[in-house]
XYZ file of C-alpha atoms in Angstrom:
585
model
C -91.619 -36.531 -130.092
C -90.423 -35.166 -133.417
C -91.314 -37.216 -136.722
C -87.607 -38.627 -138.062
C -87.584 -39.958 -133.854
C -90.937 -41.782 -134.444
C -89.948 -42.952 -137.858
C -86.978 -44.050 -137.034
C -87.817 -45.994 -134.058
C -90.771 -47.555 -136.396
C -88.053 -48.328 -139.029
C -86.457 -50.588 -136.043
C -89.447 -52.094 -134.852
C -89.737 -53.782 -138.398
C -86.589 -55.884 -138.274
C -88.357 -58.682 -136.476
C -90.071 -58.913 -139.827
C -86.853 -59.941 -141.162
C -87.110 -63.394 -139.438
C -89.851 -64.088 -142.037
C -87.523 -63.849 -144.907
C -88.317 -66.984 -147.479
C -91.293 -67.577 -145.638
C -94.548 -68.805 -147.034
C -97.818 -65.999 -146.821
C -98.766 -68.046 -144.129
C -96.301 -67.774 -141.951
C -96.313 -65.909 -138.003
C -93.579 -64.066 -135.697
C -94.169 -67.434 -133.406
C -92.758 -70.659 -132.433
C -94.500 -73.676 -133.704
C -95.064 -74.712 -130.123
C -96.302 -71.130 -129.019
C -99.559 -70.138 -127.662
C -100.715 -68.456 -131.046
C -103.245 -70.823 -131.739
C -104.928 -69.779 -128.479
C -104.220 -66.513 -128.595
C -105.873 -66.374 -132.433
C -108.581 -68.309 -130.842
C -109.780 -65.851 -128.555
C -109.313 -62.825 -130.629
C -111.596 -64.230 -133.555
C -113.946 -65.704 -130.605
C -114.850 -62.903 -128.265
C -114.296 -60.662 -131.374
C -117.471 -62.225 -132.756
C -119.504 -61.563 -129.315
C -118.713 -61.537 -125.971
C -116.102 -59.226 -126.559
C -114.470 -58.865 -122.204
C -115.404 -62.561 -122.382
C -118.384 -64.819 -121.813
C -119.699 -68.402 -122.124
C -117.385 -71.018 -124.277
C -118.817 -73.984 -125.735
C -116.574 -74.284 -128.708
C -113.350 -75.531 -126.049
C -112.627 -77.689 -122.948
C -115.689 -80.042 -123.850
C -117.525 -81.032 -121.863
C -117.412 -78.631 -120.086
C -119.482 -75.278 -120.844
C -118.956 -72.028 -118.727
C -117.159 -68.680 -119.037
C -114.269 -67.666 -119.943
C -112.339 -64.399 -119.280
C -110.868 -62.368 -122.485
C -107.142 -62.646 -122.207
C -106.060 -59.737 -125.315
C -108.144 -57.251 -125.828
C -106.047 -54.877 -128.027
C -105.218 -58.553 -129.723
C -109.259 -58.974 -130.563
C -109.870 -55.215 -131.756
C -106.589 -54.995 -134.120
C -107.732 -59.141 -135.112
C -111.160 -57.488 -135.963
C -109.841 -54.519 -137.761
C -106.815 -56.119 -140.257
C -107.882 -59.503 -140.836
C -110.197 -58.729 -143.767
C -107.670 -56.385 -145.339
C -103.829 -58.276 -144.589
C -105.046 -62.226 -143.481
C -105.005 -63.590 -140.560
C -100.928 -64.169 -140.692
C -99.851 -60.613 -141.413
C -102.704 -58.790 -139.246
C -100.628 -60.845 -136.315
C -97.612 -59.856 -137.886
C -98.377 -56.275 -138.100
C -99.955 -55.994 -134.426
C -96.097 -57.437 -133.044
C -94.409 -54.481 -134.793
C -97.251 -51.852 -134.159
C -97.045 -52.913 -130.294
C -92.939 -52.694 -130.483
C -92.873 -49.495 -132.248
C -95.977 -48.232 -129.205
C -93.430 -49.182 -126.512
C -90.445 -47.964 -127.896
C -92.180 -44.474 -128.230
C -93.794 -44.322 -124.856
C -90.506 -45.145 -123.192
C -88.726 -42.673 -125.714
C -91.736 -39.864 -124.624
C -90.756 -40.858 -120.757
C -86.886 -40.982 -121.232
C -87.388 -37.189 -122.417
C -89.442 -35.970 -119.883
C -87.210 -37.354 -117.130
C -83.890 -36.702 -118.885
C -85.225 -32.732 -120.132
C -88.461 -32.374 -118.170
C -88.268 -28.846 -119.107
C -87.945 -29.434 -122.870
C -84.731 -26.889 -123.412
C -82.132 -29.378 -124.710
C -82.045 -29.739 -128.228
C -80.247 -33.609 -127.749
C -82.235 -34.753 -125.072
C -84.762 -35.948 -127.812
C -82.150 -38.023 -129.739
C -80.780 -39.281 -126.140
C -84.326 -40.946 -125.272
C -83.750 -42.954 -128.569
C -81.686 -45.436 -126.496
C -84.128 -46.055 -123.802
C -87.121 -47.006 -126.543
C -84.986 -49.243 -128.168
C -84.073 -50.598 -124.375
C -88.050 -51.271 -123.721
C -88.986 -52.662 -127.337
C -86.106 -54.996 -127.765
C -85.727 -56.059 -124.492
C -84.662 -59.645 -124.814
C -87.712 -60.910 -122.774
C -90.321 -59.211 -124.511
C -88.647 -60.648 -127.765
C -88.347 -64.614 -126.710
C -91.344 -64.494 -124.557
C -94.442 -62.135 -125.975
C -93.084 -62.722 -129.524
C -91.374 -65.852 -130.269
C -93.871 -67.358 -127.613
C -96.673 -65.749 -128.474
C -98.196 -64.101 -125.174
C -99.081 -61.015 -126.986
C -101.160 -59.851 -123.601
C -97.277 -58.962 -122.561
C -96.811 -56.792 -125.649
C -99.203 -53.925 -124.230
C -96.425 -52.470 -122.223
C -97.043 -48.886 -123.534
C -99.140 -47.433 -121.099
C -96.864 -48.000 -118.492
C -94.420 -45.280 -119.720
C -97.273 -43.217 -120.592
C -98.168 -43.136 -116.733
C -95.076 -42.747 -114.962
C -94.698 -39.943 -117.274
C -97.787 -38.105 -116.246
C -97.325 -39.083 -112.310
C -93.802 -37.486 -112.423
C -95.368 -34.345 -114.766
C -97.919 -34.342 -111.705
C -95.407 -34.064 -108.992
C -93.595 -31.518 -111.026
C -96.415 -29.301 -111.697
C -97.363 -29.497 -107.738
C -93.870 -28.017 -106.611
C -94.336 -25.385 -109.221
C -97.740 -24.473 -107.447
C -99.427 -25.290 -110.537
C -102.830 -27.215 -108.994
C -104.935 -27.444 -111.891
C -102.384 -28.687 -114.438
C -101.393 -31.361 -112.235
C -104.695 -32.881 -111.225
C -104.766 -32.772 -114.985
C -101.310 -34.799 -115.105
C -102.568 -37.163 -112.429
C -105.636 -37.683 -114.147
C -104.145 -38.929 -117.462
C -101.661 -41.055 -115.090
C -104.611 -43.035 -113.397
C -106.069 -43.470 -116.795
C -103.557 -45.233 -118.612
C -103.089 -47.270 -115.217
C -106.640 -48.083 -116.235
C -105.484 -48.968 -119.805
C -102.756 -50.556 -118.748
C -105.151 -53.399 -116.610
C -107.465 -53.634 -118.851
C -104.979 -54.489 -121.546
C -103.153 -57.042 -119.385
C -103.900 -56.947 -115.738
C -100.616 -58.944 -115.102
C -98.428 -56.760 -116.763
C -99.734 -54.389 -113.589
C -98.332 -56.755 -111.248
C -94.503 -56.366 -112.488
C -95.169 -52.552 -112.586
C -95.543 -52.353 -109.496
C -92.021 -53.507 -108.808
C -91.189 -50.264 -109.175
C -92.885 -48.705 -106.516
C -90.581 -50.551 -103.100
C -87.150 -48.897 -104.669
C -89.234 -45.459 -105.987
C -90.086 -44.827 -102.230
C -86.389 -44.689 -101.607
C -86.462 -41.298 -104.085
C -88.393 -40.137 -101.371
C -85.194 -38.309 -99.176
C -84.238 -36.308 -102.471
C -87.583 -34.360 -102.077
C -86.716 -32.880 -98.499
C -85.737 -29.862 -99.534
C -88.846 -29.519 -101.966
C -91.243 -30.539 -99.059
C -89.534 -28.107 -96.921
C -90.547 -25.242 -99.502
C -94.019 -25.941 -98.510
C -95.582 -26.161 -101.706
C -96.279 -30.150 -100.868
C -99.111 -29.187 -98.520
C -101.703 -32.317 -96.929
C -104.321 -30.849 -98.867
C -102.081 -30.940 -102.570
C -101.339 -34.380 -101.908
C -104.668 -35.414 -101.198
C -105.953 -34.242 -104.164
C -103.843 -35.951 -106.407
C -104.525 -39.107 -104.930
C -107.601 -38.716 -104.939
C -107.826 -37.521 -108.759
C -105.223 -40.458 -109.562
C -107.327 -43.169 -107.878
C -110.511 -42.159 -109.170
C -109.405 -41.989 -113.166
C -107.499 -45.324 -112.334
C -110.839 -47.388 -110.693
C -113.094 -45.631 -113.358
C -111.210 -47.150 -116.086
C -109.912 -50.545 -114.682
C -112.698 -51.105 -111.803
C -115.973 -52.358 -113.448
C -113.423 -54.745 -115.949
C -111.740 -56.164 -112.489
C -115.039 -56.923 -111.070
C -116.175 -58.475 -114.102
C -113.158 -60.511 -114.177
C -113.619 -61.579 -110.379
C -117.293 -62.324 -111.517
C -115.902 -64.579 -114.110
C -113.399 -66.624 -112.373
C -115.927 -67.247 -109.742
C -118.381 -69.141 -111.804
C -118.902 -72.312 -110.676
C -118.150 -73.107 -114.776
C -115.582 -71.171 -114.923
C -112.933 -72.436 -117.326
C -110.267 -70.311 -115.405
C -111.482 -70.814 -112.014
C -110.588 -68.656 -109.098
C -110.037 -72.213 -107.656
C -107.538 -73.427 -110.678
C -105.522 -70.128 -110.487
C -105.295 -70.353 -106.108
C -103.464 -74.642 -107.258
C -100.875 -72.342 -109.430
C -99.891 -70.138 -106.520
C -96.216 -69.920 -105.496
C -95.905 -70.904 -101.922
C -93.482 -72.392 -99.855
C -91.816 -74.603 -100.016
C -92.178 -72.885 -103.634
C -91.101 -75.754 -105.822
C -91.213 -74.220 -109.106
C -89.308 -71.038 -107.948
C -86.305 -73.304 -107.033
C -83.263 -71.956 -109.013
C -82.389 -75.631 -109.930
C -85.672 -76.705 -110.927
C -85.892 -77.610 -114.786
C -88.912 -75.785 -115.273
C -88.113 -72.611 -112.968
C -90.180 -69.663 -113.226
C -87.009 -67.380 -112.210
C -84.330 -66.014 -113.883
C -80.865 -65.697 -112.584
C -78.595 -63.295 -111.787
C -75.911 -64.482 -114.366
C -78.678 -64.498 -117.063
C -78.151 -60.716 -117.215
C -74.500 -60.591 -118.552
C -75.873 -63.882 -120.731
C -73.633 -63.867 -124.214
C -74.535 -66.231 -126.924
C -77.178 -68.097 -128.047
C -76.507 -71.355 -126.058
C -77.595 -69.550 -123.274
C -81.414 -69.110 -124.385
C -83.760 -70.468 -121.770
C -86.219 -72.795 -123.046
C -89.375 -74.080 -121.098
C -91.259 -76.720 -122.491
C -94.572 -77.408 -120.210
C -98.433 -76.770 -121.856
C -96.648 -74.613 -124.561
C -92.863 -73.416 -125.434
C -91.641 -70.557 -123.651
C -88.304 -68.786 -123.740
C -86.451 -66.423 -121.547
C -83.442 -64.504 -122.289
C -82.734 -61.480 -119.759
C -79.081 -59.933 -120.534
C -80.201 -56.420 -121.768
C -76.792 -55.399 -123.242
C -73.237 -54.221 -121.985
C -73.390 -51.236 -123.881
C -76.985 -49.813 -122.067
C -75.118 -50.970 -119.074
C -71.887 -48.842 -119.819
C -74.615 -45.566 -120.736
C -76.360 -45.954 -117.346
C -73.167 -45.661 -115.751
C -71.964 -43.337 -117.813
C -75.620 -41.651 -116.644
C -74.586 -41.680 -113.285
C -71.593 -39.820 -113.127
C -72.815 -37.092 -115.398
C -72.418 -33.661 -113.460
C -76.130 -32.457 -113.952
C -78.635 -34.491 -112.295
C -76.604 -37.383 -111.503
C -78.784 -38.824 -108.822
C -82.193 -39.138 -111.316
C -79.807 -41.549 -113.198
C -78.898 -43.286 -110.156
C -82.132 -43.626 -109.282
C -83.121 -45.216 -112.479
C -80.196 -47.392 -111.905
C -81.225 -48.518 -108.698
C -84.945 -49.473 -110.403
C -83.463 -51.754 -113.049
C -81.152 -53.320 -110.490
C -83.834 -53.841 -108.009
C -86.211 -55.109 -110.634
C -83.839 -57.379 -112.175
C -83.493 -58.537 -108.787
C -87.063 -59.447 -108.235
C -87.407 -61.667 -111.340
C -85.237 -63.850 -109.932
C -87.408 -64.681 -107.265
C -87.290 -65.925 -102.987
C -83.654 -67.241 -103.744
C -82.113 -64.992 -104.779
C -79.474 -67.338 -107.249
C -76.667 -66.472 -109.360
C -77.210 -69.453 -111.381
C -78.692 -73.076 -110.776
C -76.421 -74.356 -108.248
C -75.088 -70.789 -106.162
C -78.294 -69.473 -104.392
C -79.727 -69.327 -100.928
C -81.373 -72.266 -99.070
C -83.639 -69.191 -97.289
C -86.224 -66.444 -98.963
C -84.128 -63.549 -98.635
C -85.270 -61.716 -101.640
C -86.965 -59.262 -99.761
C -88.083 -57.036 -102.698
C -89.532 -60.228 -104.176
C -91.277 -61.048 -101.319
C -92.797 -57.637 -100.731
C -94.377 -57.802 -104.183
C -95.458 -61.373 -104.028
C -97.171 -60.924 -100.607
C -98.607 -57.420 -101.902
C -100.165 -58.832 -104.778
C -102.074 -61.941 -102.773
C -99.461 -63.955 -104.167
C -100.737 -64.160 -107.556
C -97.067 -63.206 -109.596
C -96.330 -66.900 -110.788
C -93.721 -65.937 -112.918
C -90.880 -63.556 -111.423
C -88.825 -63.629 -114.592
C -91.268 -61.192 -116.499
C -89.838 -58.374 -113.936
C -86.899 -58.370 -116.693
C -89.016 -56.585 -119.057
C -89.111 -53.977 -116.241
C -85.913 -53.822 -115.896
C -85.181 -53.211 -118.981
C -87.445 -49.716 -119.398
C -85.436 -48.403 -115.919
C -82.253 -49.337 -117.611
C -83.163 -47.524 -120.422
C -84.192 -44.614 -118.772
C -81.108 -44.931 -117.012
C -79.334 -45.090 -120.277
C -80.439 -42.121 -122.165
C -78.841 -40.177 -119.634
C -75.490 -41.409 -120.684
C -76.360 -41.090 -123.677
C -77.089 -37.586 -123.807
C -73.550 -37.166 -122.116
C -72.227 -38.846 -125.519
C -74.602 -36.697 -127.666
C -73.002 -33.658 -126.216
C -70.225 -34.434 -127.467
C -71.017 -35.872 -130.769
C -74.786 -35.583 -131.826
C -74.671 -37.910 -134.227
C -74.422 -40.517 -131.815
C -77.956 -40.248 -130.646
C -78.742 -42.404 -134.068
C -75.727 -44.650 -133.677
C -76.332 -45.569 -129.786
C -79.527 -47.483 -130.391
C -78.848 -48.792 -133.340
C -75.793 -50.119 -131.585
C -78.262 -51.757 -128.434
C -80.303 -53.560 -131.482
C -77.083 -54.793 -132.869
C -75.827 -56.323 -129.443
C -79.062 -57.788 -128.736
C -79.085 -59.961 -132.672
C -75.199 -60.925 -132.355
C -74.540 -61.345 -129.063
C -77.951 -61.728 -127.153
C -79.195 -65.366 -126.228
C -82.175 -63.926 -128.461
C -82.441 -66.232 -130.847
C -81.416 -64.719 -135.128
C -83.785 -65.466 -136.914
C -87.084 -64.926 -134.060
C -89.135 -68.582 -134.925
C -91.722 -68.681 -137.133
C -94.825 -70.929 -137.781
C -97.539 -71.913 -140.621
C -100.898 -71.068 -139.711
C -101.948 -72.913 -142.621
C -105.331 -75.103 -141.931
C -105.654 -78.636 -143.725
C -107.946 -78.945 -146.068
C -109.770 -81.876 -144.370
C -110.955 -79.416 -141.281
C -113.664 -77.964 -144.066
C -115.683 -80.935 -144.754
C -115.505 -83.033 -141.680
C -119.384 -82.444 -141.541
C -118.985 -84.825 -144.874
C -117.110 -87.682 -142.734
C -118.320 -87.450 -139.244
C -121.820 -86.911 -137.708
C -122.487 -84.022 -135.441
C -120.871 -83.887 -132.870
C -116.931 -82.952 -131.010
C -113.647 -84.154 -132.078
C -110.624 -85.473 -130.154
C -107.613 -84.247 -132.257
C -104.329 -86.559 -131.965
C -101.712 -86.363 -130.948
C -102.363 -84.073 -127.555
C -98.717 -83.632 -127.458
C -96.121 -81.800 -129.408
C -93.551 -84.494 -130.308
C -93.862 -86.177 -127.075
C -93.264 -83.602 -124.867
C -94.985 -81.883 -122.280
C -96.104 -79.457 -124.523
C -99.312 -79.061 -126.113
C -100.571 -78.931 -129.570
C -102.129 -75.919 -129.007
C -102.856 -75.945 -133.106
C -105.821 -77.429 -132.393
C -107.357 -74.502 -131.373
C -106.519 -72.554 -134.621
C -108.252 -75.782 -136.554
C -111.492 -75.641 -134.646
C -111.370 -71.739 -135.972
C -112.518 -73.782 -139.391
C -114.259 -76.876 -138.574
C -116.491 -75.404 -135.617
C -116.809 -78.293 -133.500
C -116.140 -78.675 -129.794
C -113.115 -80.199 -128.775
C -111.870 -80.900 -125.483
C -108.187 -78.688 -125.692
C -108.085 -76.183 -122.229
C -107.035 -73.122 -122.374
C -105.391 -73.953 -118.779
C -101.853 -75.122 -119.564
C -103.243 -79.092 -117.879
C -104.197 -81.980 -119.556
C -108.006 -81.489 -119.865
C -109.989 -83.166 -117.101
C -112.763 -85.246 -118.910
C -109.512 -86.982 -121.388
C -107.888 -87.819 -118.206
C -110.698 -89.124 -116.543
C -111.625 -91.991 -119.108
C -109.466 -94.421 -119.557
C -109.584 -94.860 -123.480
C -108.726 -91.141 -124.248
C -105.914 -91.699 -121.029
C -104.511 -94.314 -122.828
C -104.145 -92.984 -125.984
C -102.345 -89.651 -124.426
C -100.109 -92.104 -122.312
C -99.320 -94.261 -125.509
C -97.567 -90.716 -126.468
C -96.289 -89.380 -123.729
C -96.366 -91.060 -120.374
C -93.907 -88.925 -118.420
C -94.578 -85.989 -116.259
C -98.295 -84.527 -117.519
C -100.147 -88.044 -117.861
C -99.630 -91.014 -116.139
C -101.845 -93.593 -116.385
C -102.619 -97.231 -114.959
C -103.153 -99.841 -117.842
C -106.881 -101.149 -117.459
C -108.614 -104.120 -118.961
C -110.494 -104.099 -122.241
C -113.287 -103.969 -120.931
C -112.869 -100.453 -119.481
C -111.751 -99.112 -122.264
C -114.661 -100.581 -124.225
C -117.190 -98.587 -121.764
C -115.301 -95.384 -121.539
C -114.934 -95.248 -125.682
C -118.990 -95.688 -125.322
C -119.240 -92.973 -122.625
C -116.915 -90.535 -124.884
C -119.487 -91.597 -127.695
C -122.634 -91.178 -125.440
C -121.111 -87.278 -124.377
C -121.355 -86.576 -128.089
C -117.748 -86.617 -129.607
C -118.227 -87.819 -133.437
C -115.115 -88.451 -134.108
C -111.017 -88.450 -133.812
C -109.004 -86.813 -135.998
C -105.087 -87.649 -136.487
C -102.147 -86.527 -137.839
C -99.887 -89.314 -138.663
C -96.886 -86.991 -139.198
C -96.589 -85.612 -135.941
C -96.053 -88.692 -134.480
C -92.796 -90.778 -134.353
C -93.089 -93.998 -136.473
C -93.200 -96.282 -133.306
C -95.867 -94.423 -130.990
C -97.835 -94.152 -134.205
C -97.576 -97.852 -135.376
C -99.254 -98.320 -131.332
C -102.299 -95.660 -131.348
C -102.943 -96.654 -135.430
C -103.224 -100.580 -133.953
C -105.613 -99.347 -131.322
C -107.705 -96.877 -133.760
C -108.291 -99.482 -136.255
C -109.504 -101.984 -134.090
C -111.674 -99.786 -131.894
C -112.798 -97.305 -134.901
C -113.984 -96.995 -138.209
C -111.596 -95.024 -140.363
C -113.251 -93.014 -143.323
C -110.141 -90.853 -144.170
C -106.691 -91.424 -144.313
C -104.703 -88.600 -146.611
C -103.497 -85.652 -144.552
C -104.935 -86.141 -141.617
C -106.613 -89.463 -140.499
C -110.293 -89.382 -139.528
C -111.858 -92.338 -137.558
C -115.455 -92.679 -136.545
C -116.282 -93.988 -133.104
C-alpha cells in the first residue's frame, strides 16, 4: 500500500485513544469488569517463562497444573513496551497497533480483489473503506476492546491469507506454477500465524469457506481452459497444507497436550461441559445470556441497543456494521465491471452474519424458529467438533466481507469523484461513533494497585490469600482485578481463569458462605450449615495454607458488607483496616 494510505488508516486507528481523554496515567481501553486483569496476568506470567504456557501455581489454588497461553502477540508486545510506556499505555498502544494491522491487511486484500492486476490508480483509495470496515467493526470494538479479549484483536493474518490463496489461484490460471506455490505457501503460513495467535479466531474463518464453494460455478470457463490440471491442484494443496501444519501443528499438539493433563486448569474435560448441544440452552434467542446475535442487531441504531452480558466477566456485543458500507456493497454489485466478485463478497457477509446468529435462526428475542434450521451454522458447528461456543463473533467476519464488498462501490464513487476515497471511510467511522450501539466514549479502567498489596508479607504469614468480594457489585461477574493484584503481592490465590466459581471456595462451606452472603443468585448457591462446619472448613482453608483474606470495603454495598465484616471479626483477626481490610485466619 502507498504511505499517506497506511498513515492515514493509522491516524484512524488512534481515535479509540480519545476515550481516554481526562484520564489518569493509569488508565486502559477496558471496562472495569473486563478480562484485562487476566489477560495482563498471563502476558507478564508466561512472558517471564513458560512462554506457549506451562505449570501455574500463582492461580486457582489449590490446585497446581498447566495452563495453556491464551495471547501470545499480547505477551511479546507486554515484554517489549512495558519498560519503556508502563504497563497502561503498552496495553493501550498494542489495541491501536492491532487496529491499525487489521485495517491494513483488509485494505492490502480489498486491493488485490478489487484491482488484482494493480492498473487502477483509485482502486488503492477504494480499499480504504473495507480497512476501516474490519478495524472498526462494532464487535471487535465492544468485545476485544472494551471487553478486553485481546486474543480476538489478531485478526490480521486472516486478510493476509485469503489474499495469497486468491494470488495462488490467479497465478495457476495464468500457468504461472512456481509463483503460485509461492502464493500458497505464504497463504498456509499466515493460516499458521493466524492459530497460533488465536486458534478460535480460525474457527469463525472458516465460515467463509460453505458460501466460497458456491464461487465455484464462476470458474467453469477457467477450468475448461485446462490450465486447472489434477496435478496443479494437487500441488497447491499440498504446498498450502504443509506451510499451514508446519507453522500451527507442533503449537496444536502442544495445546491438546495441555488440556489433557490430568491438572489441567483448562481441561479438555471443562471445555467438552461448555459445548453447545441440543437442546442448546444458551443459544436460545430469548435467553438473557445468549451467545447469538440477531438478525435485527445488524440495522441496530443507537446506543440503547448495546448488548451487555454480565456472567464471569462483562462482555458486549454490538453487530450493525453501518448503512452506508451497506449502500457501497450494493452499489458494488451493480457496478458494470466485475459485478459478480462483489456479489460474491456480498453473499459472504450475509452468510456470515447469518451464522453468528446461531441454530435459530431469530430476528430478535421473541421471532425465531422452534427448529435448527441454520444450516450454515450447523455445518460449521458440526465441522469444528462443536467447539464454536459463541456464534456472535462470526460478526467480525462479516464485517471484513462487507468491506470487501464495499470498496467495490466505493471505487464506483471514486471514479467519479476521487476525493471521496478519503471521505467514504471517514464517513463509516463517523456512523459507527454517532449512530452505532458502540458505546462514545469506549470504557476505561484504573489499573492502579493499592498500596497495601506491597507489604502484605509485613501483615500476613506465608502463605495464599482469599481476596473479597468474589463478585463485581453483586453480580455474576467476577472481580477479575484480583489477578492484576497478585501481579504485586505474589501469593497464590484461588481466582480461575475458567469463567466458574473456583472449585475448592465452593466446596467449603466458610468461603461458600461468604460468596453467598454477596451474591446468592445464579453462580453460588449455597445451603446454610451449622457453626460448627464452618469452624472446621475455616481450619481446613487454614491447614491448605491460605494466610490470610484481604477486603475491600468499598466494593461492597453497605448492607452485604455490615454481614461479611460481622462474620470476619468474629472468626478473624484483623491487622489492617485503611484501603483494603486485611484479616488473619
Amino acid at each position: 500500500m502507498e504511505k499517506k494510505s497506511v498513515v492515514f488508516l493509522g491516524v484512524l486507528a488512534l481515535l479509540p485513544l480519545l476515550s481516554l481523554a481526562g484520564a489518569g496515567p493509569e488508565h486502559v481501553l477496558a471496562d472495569p469488569a473486563s478480562e484485562l486483569p487476566v489477560k495482563i496476568w498471563c502476558a507478564e506470567f508466561f512472558g517471564s517463562g513458560p512462554i506457549f504456557g506451562g505449570t501455574v501455581e500463582g492461580i486457582g489454588y489449590p490446585a497446581v497444573g498447566p495452563l495453556n497461553n491464551p495471547d501470545l502477540i499480547g505477551m511479546i508486545w507486554m515484554g517489549l513496551f512495558t519498560p519503556l510506556a508502563g504497563r497502561a499505555w503498552a496495553w493501550n498502544l498494542m489495541v491501536v497497533a492491532q487496529l491499525w494491522a487489521t485495517m491494513v491487511t483488509t485494505a492490502r486484500l480489498a486491493r488485490e480483489v478489487i484491482d488484482p492486476d494493480r492498473r487502477d490508480p483509485l482502486a488503492e483509495q477504494a480499499s480504504l473503506v473495507a480497512g476501516v470496515a474490519a478495524g472498526f467493526a462494532p464487535m471487535l470494538l465492544v468485545y476485544a476492546v472494551a471487553g478486553a479479549v485481546s486474543d480476538m484483536l489478531n485478526l490480521w493474518p486472516y486478510p493476509l491469507c485469503i489474499l495469497y490463496l486468491l494470488r495462488a489461484i490467479r497465478r495457476m490460471e495464468e500457468g504461472r506454477g512456481r509463483e503460485s506455490v509461492r502464493a500458497i505457501l505464504l497463504s498456509g503460513l499466515f493460516a499458521g500465524l493466524g492459530f497460533i495467535t488465536c486458534p478460535y479466531n480460525v474457527l469463525i474463518f472458516l465460515g467463509l469457506a460453505p458460501p466460497a464453494l458456491l464461487a465455484l460455478p464462476l470458474a467453469r470457463e477457467r477450468l475448461q481452459q485446462g490450465r486447472w490440471t489434477p496435478g496443479g491442484l494437487g500441488r497447491l494443496a499440498a504446498a498450502g497444507a504443509l506451510s499451514t501444519l508446519l507453522v500451527a501443528g507442533s503449537y496444536g499438539l502442544w495445546i491438546r497436550a495441555i488440556m489433557h493433563d490430568d491438572q489441567s486448569q483448562m481441561s479438555a474435560e471443562d471445555v467438552e461441559h461448555t459445548r453447545h448441544s441440543a437442546p442448546y440452552r444458551y443459544l436460545r434467542p430469548a435467553h438473557s445470556n445468549r451467545y447469538v446475535s440477531w438478525l435485527s442487531d445488524y440495522v441496530a441504531v443507537g446506543k440503547d441497543r448495546l448488548v451487555i452480558r454480565e456472567a464471569g466477566s462483562r462482555y458486549y456485543r454490538a453487530c450493525s456494521p453501518g448503512f452506508l458500507l451497506i449502500g457501497l456493497a450494493l452499489v458494488g454489485v451493480f457496478r458494470r465491471d466485475r459485478p459478480l466478485a462483489a456479489l460474491l463478497w456480498s453473499m459472504l457477509a450475509l452468510t456470515t452474519a447469518v451464522m453468528s446468529t446461531g441454530p435459530f435462526l431469530p430476528w430478535d428475542g421473541s421471532r425465531f424458529s422452534r427448529a435448527v434450521v441454520n444450516l450454515p451454522w450447523w455445518i460449521i458447528h458440526q465441522a469444528t467438533g462443536r467447539l464454536l461456543l459463541e456464534p456472535f463473533r462470526f460478526a467480525v467476519v462479516a464485517s471484513v466481507a462487507l468491506g470487501v464488498a464495499a470498496a467495490f462501490g466505493a471505487r464506483v464513487l471514486c471514479g467519479r469523484r476521487s476525493w471521496l476515497g478519503w471521505l467514504l471511510p471517514a464517513g463509516v467511522v463517523a456512523e459507527v461513533i454517532a449512530l452505532s450501539p458502540v458505546p462514545v466514549p469506549l470504557p476505561v479502567m484504573s489499573i492502579h494497585v493499592p498500596e497495601v498489596y506491597s507489604r502484605l508479607d509485613a501483615l500476613l504469614p506465608p502463605g495464599a490469600i482469599l481476596e473479597l468480594p468474589y463478585f463485581y457489585k453483586s453480580t455474576d461477574v467476577f472481580q477479575r482485578v484480583h489477578f492484576l493484584y497478585q501481579r504485586t503481592h505474589r501469593r497464590p490465590i484461588p481466582d480461575e481463569v475458567l469463567g466458574f466459581v473456583p472449585r475448592y471456595l465452593a466446596e467449603n462451606a466458610w468461603t461458600a458462605t461468604l460468596l453467598a452472603i454477596e451474591n446468592n443468585r445464579g453462580q453460588l448457591r449455597v445451603e446454610l450449615g451449622d457453626e460448627g462446619e464452618y469452624a472446621t472448613d475455616r481450619a481446613a482453608l487454614k491447614a491448605a495454607g491460605f494466610a490470610g483474606v484481604v477486603v475491600d470495603p468499598e466494593a461492597y454495598t453497605p448492607t452485604v458488607w455490615e454481614r461479611v465484616q460481622r462474620r470476619l471479626d468474629a472468626e478473624c483477626t484483623k491487622v489492617e483496616a485503611g484501603e483494603r481490610w486485611v484479616y488473619r485466619l
